[in-house]
Coordinates of C-alpha atoms in Angstrom, one line a residue:
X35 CA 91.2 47.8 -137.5
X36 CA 87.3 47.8 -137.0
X37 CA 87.7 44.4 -135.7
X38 CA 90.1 44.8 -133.3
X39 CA 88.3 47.5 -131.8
X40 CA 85.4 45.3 -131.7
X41 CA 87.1 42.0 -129.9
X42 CA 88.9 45.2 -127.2
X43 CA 85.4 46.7 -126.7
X44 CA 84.1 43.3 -126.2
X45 CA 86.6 42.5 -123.5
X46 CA 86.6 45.5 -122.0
X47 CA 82.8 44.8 -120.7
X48 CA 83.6 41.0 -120.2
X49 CA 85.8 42.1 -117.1
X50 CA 83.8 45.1 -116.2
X51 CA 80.9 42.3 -115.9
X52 CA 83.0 39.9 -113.9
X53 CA 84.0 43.0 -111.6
X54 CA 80.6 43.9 -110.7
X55 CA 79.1 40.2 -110.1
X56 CA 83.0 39.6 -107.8
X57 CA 81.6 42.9 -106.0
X58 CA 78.2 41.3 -105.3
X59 CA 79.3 38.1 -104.3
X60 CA 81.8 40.0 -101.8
X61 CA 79.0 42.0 -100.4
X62 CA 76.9 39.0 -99.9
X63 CA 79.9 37.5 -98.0
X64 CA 80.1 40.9 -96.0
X65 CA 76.2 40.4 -95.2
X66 CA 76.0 36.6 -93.9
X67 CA 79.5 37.2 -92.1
X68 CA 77.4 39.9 -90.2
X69 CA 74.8 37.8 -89.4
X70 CA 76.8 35.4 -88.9
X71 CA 78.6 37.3 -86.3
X72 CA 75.6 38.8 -84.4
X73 CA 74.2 35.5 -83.8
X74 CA 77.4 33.2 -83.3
X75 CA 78.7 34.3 -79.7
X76 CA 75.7 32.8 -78.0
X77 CA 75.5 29.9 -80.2
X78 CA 79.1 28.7 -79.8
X79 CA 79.0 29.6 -76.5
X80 CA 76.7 26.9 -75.5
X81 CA 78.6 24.0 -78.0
X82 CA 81.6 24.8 -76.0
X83 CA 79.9 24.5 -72.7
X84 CA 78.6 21.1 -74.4
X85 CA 82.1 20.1 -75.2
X86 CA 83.3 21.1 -71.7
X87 CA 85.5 17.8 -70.9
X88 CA 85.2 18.4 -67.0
X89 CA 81.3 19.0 -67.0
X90 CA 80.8 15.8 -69.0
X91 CA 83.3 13.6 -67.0
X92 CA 81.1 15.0 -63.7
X93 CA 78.3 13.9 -65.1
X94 CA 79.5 10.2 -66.3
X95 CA 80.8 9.8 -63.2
X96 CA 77.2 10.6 -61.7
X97 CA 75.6 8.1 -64.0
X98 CA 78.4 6.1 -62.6
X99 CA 77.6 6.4 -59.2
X100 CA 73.4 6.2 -59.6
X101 CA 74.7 2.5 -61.5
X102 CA 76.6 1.6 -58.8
X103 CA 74.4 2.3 -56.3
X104 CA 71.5 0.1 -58.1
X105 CA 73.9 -2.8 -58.1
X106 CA 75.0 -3.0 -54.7
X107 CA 71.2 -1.9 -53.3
X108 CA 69.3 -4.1 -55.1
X109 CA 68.1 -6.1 -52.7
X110 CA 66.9 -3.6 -50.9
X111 CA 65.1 -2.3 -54.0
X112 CA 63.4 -5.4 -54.8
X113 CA 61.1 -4.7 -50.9
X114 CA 57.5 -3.4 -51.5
X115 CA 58.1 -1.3 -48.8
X116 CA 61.4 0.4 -50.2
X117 CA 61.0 3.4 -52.9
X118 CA 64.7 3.7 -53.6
X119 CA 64.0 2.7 -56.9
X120 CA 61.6 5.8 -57.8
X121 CA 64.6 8.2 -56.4
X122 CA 67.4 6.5 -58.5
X123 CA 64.5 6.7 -61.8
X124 CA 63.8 10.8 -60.6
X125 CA 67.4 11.5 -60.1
X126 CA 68.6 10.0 -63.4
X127 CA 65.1 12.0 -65.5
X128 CA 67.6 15.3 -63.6
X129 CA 70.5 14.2 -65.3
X130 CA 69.2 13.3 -68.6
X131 CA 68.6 17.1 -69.0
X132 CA 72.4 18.1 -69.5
X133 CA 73.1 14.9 -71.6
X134 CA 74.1 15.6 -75.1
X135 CA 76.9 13.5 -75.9
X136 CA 76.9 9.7 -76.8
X137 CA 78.6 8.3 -74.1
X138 CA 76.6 10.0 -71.5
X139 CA 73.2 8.9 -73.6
X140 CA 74.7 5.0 -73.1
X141 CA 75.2 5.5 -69.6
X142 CA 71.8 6.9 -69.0
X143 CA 70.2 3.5 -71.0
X144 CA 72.2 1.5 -69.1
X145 CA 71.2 2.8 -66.0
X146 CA 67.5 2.4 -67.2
X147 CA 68.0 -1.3 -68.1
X148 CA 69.3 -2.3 -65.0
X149 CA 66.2 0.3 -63.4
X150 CA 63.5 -1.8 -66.0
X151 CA 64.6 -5.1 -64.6
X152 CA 64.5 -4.1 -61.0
X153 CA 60.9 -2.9 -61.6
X154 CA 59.9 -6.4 -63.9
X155 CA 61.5 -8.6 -60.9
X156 CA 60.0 -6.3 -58.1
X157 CA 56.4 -6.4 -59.8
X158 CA 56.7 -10.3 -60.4
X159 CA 57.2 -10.7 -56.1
X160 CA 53.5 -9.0 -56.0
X161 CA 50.5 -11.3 -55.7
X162 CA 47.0 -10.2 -56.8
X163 CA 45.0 -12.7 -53.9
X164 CA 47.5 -11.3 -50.8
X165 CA 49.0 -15.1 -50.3
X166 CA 52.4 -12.8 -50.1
X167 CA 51.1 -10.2 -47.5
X168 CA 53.4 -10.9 -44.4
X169 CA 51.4 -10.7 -41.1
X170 CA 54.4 -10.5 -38.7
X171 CA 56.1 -7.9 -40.9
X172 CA 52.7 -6.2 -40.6
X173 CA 52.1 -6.1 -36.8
X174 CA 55.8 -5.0 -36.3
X175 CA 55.1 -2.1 -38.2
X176 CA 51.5 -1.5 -36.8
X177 CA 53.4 -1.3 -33.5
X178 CA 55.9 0.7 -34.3
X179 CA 53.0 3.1 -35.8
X180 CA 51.4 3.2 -32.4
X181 CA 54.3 3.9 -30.1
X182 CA 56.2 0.3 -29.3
X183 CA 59.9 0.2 -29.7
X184 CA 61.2 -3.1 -29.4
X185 CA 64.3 -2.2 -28.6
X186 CA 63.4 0.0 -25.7
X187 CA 61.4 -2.7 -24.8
X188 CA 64.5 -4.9 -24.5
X189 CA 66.2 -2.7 -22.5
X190 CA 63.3 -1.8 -20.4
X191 CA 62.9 -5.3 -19.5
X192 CA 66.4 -6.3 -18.6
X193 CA 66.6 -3.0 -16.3
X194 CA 63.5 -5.2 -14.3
X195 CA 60.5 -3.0 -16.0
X196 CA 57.3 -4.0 -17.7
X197 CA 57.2 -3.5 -21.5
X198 CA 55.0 -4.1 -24.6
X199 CA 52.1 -2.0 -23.2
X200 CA 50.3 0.5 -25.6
X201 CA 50.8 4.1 -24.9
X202 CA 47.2 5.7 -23.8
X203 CA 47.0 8.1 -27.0
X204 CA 47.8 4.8 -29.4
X205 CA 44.3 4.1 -30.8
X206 CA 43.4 7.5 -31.5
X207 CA 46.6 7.8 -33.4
X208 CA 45.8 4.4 -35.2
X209 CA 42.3 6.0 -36.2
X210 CA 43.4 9.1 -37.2
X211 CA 45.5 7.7 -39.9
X212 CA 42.9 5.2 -40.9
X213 CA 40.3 7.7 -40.9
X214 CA 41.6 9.3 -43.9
X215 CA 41.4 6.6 -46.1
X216 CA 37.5 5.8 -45.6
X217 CA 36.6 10.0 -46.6
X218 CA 34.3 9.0 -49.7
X219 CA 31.3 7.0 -49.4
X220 CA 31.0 4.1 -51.3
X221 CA 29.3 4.0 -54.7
X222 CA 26.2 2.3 -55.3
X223 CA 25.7 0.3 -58.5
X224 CA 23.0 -1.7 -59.9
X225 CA 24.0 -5.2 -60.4
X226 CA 21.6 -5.6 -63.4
X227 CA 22.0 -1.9 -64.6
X228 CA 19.3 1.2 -63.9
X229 CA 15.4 0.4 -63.6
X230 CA 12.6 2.2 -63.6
X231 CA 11.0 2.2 -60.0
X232 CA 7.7 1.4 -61.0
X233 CA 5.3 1.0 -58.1
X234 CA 3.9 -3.1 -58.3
X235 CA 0.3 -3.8 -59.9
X236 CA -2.5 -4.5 -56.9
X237 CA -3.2 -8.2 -57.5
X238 CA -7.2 -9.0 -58.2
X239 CA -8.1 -10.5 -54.6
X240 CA -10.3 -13.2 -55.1
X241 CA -12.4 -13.8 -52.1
X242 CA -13.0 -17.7 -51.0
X243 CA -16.2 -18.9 -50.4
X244 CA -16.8 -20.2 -46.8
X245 CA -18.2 -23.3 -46.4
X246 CA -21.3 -23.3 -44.7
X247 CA -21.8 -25.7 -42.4
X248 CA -25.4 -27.9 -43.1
X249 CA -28.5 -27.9 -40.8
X250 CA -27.7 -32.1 -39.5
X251 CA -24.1 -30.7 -38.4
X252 CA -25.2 -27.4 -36.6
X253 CA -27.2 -30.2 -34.4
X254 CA -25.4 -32.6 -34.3
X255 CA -21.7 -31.5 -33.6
X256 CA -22.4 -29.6 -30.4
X257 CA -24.1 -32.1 -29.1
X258 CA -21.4 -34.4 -29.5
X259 CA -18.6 -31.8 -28.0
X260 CA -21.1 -31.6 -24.6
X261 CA -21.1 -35.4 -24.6
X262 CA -17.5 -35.4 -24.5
X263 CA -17.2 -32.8 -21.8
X264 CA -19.0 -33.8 -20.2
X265 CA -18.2 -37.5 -20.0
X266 CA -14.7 -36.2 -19.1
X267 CA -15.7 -34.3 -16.3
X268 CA -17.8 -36.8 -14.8
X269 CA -14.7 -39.3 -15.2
X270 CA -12.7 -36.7 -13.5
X271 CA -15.4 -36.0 -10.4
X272 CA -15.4 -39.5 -9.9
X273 CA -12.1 -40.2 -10.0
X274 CA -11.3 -37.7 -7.3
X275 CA -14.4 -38.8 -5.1
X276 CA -12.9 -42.3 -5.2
X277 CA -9.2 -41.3 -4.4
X278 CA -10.5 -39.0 -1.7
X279 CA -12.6 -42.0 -0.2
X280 CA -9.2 -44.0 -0.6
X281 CA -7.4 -41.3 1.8
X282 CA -9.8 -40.8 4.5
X283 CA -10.3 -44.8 4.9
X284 CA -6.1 -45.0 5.5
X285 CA -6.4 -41.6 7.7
X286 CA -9.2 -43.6 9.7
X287 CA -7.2 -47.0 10.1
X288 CA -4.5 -44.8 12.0
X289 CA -5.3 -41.1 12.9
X290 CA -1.4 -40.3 14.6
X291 CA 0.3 -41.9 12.0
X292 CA 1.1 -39.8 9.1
X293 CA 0.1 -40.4 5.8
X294 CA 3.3 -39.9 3.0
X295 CA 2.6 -38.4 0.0
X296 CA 5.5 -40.3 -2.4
X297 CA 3.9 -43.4 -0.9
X298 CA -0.2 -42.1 -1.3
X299 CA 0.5 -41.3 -5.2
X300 CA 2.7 -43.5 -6.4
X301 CA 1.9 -46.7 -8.4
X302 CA 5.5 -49.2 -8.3
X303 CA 3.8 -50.5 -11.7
X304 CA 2.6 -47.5 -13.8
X305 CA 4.3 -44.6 -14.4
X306 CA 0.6 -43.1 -16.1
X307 CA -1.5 -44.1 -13.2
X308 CA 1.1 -42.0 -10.6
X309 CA 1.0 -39.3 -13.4
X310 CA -3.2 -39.5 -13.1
X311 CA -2.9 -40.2 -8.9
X312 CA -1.2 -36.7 -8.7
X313 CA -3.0 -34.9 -11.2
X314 CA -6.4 -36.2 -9.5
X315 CA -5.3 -35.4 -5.9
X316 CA -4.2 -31.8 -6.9
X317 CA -7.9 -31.3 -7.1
X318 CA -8.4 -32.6 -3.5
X319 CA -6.1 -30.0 -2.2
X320 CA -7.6 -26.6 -4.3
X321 CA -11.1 -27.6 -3.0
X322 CA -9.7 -27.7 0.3
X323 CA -11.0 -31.8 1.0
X324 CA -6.9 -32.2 1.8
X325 CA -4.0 -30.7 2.7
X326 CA -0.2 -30.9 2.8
X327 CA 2.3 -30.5 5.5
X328 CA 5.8 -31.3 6.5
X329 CA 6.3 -33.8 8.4
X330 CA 9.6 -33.7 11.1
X331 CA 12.0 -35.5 8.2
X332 CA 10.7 -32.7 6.2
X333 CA 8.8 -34.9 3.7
X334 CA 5.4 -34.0 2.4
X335 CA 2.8 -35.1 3.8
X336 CA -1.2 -35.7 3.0
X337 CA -4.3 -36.1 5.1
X338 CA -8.0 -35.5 4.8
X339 CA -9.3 -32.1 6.1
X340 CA -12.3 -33.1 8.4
X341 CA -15.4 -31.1 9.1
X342 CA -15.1 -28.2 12.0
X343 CA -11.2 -27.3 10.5
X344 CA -12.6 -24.3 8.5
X345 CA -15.5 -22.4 8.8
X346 CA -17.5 -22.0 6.1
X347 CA -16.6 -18.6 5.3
X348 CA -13.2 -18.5 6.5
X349 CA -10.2 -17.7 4.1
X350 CA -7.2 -19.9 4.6
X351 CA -3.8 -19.2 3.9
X352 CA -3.0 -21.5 0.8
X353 CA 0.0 -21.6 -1.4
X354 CA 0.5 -22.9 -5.1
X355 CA 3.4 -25.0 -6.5
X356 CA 3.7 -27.0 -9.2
X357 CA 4.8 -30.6 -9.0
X358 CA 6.6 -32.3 -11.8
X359 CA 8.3 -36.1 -12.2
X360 CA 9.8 -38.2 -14.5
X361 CA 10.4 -41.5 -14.9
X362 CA 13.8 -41.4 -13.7
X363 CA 12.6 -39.8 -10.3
X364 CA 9.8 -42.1 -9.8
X365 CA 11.9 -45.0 -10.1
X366 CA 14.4 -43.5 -7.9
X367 CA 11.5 -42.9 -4.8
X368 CA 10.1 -46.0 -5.7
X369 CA 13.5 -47.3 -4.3
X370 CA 14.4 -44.9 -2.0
X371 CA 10.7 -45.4 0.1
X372 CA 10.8 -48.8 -0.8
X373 CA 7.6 -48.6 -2.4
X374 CA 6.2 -52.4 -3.1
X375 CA 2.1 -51.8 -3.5
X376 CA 0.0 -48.7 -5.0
X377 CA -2.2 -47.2 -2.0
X378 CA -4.8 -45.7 -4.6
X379 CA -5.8 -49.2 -6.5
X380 CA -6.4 -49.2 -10.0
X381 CA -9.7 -47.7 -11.7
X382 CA -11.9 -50.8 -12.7
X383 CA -11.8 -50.3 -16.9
X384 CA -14.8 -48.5 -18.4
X385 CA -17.0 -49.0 -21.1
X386 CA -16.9 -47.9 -24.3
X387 CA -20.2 -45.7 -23.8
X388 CA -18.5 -44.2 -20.7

């Protein structure tokens, strides 16, 4: 009997124990259903708007369209002057936003494939050294820029008018626009790196002894230099006083019959000695022993000034000009005047000492 009551007592408390841990486990249940359900509308709410079949078939056929559109455009894209490209790349970065599904995620990488090769092909047309920069492209939009439109030029012209003139205001529109690229000032770099400005050391100047000429050549080189000078101006006196003895004998032979000038100082047979005739007779006229006139033929003339035609005293109205020649031109009045002899014979040579 004392055992039965034992085993009954026994499981009497088993099932009140599995009662109470039931209870708890219910009341857990109670609890995360409760949170469960505070948090759940919002949560489910936003998987169903996920899930939405209509909201994901507008947005494939987006991804659709944005595909399509890079296919059929894409030579258009592959321009440099076209950004299409960036607006497709912006416009699909908007619509990756609502993807959440895997078919819409392959769509959007195969939009970006075709987008990645576009870009590769587009940056392979670019050249670094400009061999690719089209001039003519260039100058039709730099006239477009400044007011030209060739097609109201067209028009213009068949109606009779006169096109492809610049409007007035084009070059300061022209500058406006490039004025704003050219705001910052160049920088300045050192092509070996920075340096200390460090003023240059004063060089030792070393003075150079003059040489000092000895006592023989203080007295003797003078002397020489006067010799010369004068040996060249007596050459030179006598050399006029002999021409000017060679003009007054002519001017004596026939007084009425003018004297030429081509034919007084030119030598047929030397170039020098005509050089040295007109050199030497240029004195004869600035110390007033001849002059020059024109005859009727108006060809210079020269005769010997004789004594009573100015008064000592007397200023005289005299006028410079220089005379030049070449051997061209003397060989061409040698012909032309027919010149055969020289008027003003040739200076006997001199002697060494002279």
């Amino acid at each position: 009997m004392s055992e039965s009551r034992r085993r009954s007592s026994k499981g009497g408390q088993q099932q009140e124990s599995s009662s109470q841990t039931n209870g708890r486990r219910s009341e857990r249940g109670m609890e995360v259903d409760e949170e469960e359900g505070g948090a759940g509308p919002s949560a489910l709410q936003q998987q169903e708007e996920d899930d939405d079949p209509a909201r994901r078939r507008e947005l494939r056929s987006r991804y659709r369209d944005l595909i399509n559109s890079v296919q059929q455009n894409r030579e258009d894209m592959l321009s440099p002057a076209n950004n299409k490209l960036t607006d497709v790349l912006e416009e699909a970065n908007k619509l990756f936003v609502n993807v959440r599904q895997a078919r819409e995620a392959a769509l959007d990488a195969h939009l970006l494939v075709l987008a990645t090769d576009l870009g590769k092909e587009k940056a392979s047309q670019l050249h670094a050294d400009g061999s690719a920069f089209d001039l003519a492209a260039y100058a039709e939009h730099l006239l477009s820029f400044m007011g030209i439109n060739r097609l109201e030029d067209e028009g213009d012209d068949e109606d009779g008018g006169v096109g492809g003139y610049l409007p007035p205001d084009a070059w300061h529109r022209l500058n406006k626009k490039a004025s704003t690229c050219f705001r910052i000032a160049p920088l300045f770099h050192f092509m070996l790196g920075s340096f200390e400005a460090e003023p240059p050391q004063p060089r030792q100047r070393v003075e150079r002894q003059r040489r000092v000429p000895s006592k023989e050549a203080k007295r003797v080189m003078p002397t020489q230099l006067n010799k010369m000078a004068e040996s060249h101006q007596e050459a030179t006196e006598k050399e006029v006083e002999r021409i000017l003895g060679c003009l007054q004998s002519y001017f004596a032979d026939d007084p009425e019959s003018p004297i030429s000038y081509y034919e007084f100082v030119i030598d047929p047979k030397s170039f020098a000695r005509t050089v040295e005739n007109i050199f030497h007779t240029s004195f004869l006229v600035r110390d007033g022993l001849a002059k020059l006139y024109l005859d009727d033929d108006k060809l210079p003339c020269i005769a010997p000034v004789e004594d009573g035609e100015v008064e000592p005293g007397a200023t005289t109205n005299r006028q410079q000009c220089i005379v030049s020649i070449c051997p061209s031109e003397w060989k061409e009045i040698i012909r032309v005047f027919e010149i055969k002899e020289a008027l003003i014979p040739a200076s006997a040579p001199t002697s060494q000492e002279d």
